[in-house]
Amino acid sequence: MRLIGQLPHESNPQRFSDYLYVQGIDNKVEPADGSMWNVWVHDERQIPQAKMVLEDFRNNPDDEKFRKATGSARQQRKQEQ
């Protein structure tokens, strides 16, 4: 697992995590300090792709593709259980 970057709290890091999950990228977001969240990716081979998505998310966290990910992730997790 490797740290790929940080996101500010107000950018909705869980939305980003859900998007990565739907894309098949196993990840974890966790608080870094009072205002930032660390983004971790489990598979080293997926780091380049995850970093590109992170940059895209930083530029436009309210993009519809990211907003839709939360519902999709919820359904996918439910199916996996």
XYZ file of C-alpha atoms in Angstrom:
81
model
C 0.000 0.000 0.000
C 1.337 3.404 -0.935
C 0.323 6.977 -0.217
C -0.540 8.717 -3.495
C -1.488 12.125 -2.143
C -3.730 14.165 0.079
C -7.110 15.801 -0.311
C -8.629 18.632 1.693
C -11.567 17.667 3.875
C -14.003 19.877 1.981
C -13.309 18.092 -1.338
C -15.226 15.005 -0.144
C -12.439 12.398 0.006
C -14.950 9.565 0.470
C -16.429 10.411 -2.927
C -12.954 10.047 -4.417
C -12.431 6.749 -2.608
C -15.767 5.470 -3.920
C -14.796 6.418 -7.452
C -11.497 4.537 -7.199
C -13.334 1.533 -5.772
C -15.801 1.481 -8.674
C -12.829 1.644 -11.052
C -11.411 -1.482 -9.395
C -8.721 0.320 -7.427
C -8.600 -0.857 -3.818
C -7.880 2.156 -1.641
C -8.212 3.782 1.735
C -8.672 7.393 2.815
C -7.827 8.413 6.351
C -7.439 11.678 8.235
C -3.939 13.138 8.026
C -4.562 16.159 10.222
C -7.401 18.544 10.911
C -7.912 19.607 7.315
C -6.344 16.949 5.064
C -6.949 13.285 4.221
C -4.330 10.783 3.041
C -5.188 8.643 0.008
C -3.654 5.159 -0.037
C -3.710 2.649 -2.916
C -3.185 -1.024 -2.169
C -1.863 -2.337 -5.502
C 1.427 -0.807 -6.646
C 0.516 -1.483 -10.295
C -2.543 0.783 -10.031
C -0.699 3.785 -8.628
C -0.142 5.589 -11.963
C -3.828 5.323 -12.856
C -4.905 6.369 -9.362
C -2.620 9.409 -9.470
C -4.159 10.518 -12.773
C -7.641 10.161 -11.291
C -6.518 12.082 -8.202
C -5.358 14.985 -10.352
C -8.648 14.933 -12.261
C -10.577 14.916 -8.974
C -8.548 17.807 -7.586
C -9.405 19.855 -10.674
C -13.134 19.110 -10.534
C -14.358 17.183 -7.449
C -17.978 17.953 -8.322
C -17.816 16.282 -11.732
C -20.854 14.085 -12.280
C -18.726 10.953 -12.709
C -17.422 11.384 -9.164
C -20.838 12.213 -7.722
C -22.369 9.094 -9.268
C -19.638 6.879 -7.825
C -21.040 6.881 -4.301
C -24.258 5.154 -5.322
C -22.421 2.750 -7.601
C -19.919 1.887 -4.875
C -22.716 1.261 -2.393
C -24.424 -1.149 -4.827
C -21.166 -2.903 -5.663
C -20.284 -3.392 -1.989
C -23.745 -4.754 -1.325
C -23.394 -7.266 -4.162
C -19.993 -8.364 -2.893
C -21.432 -9.118 0.538
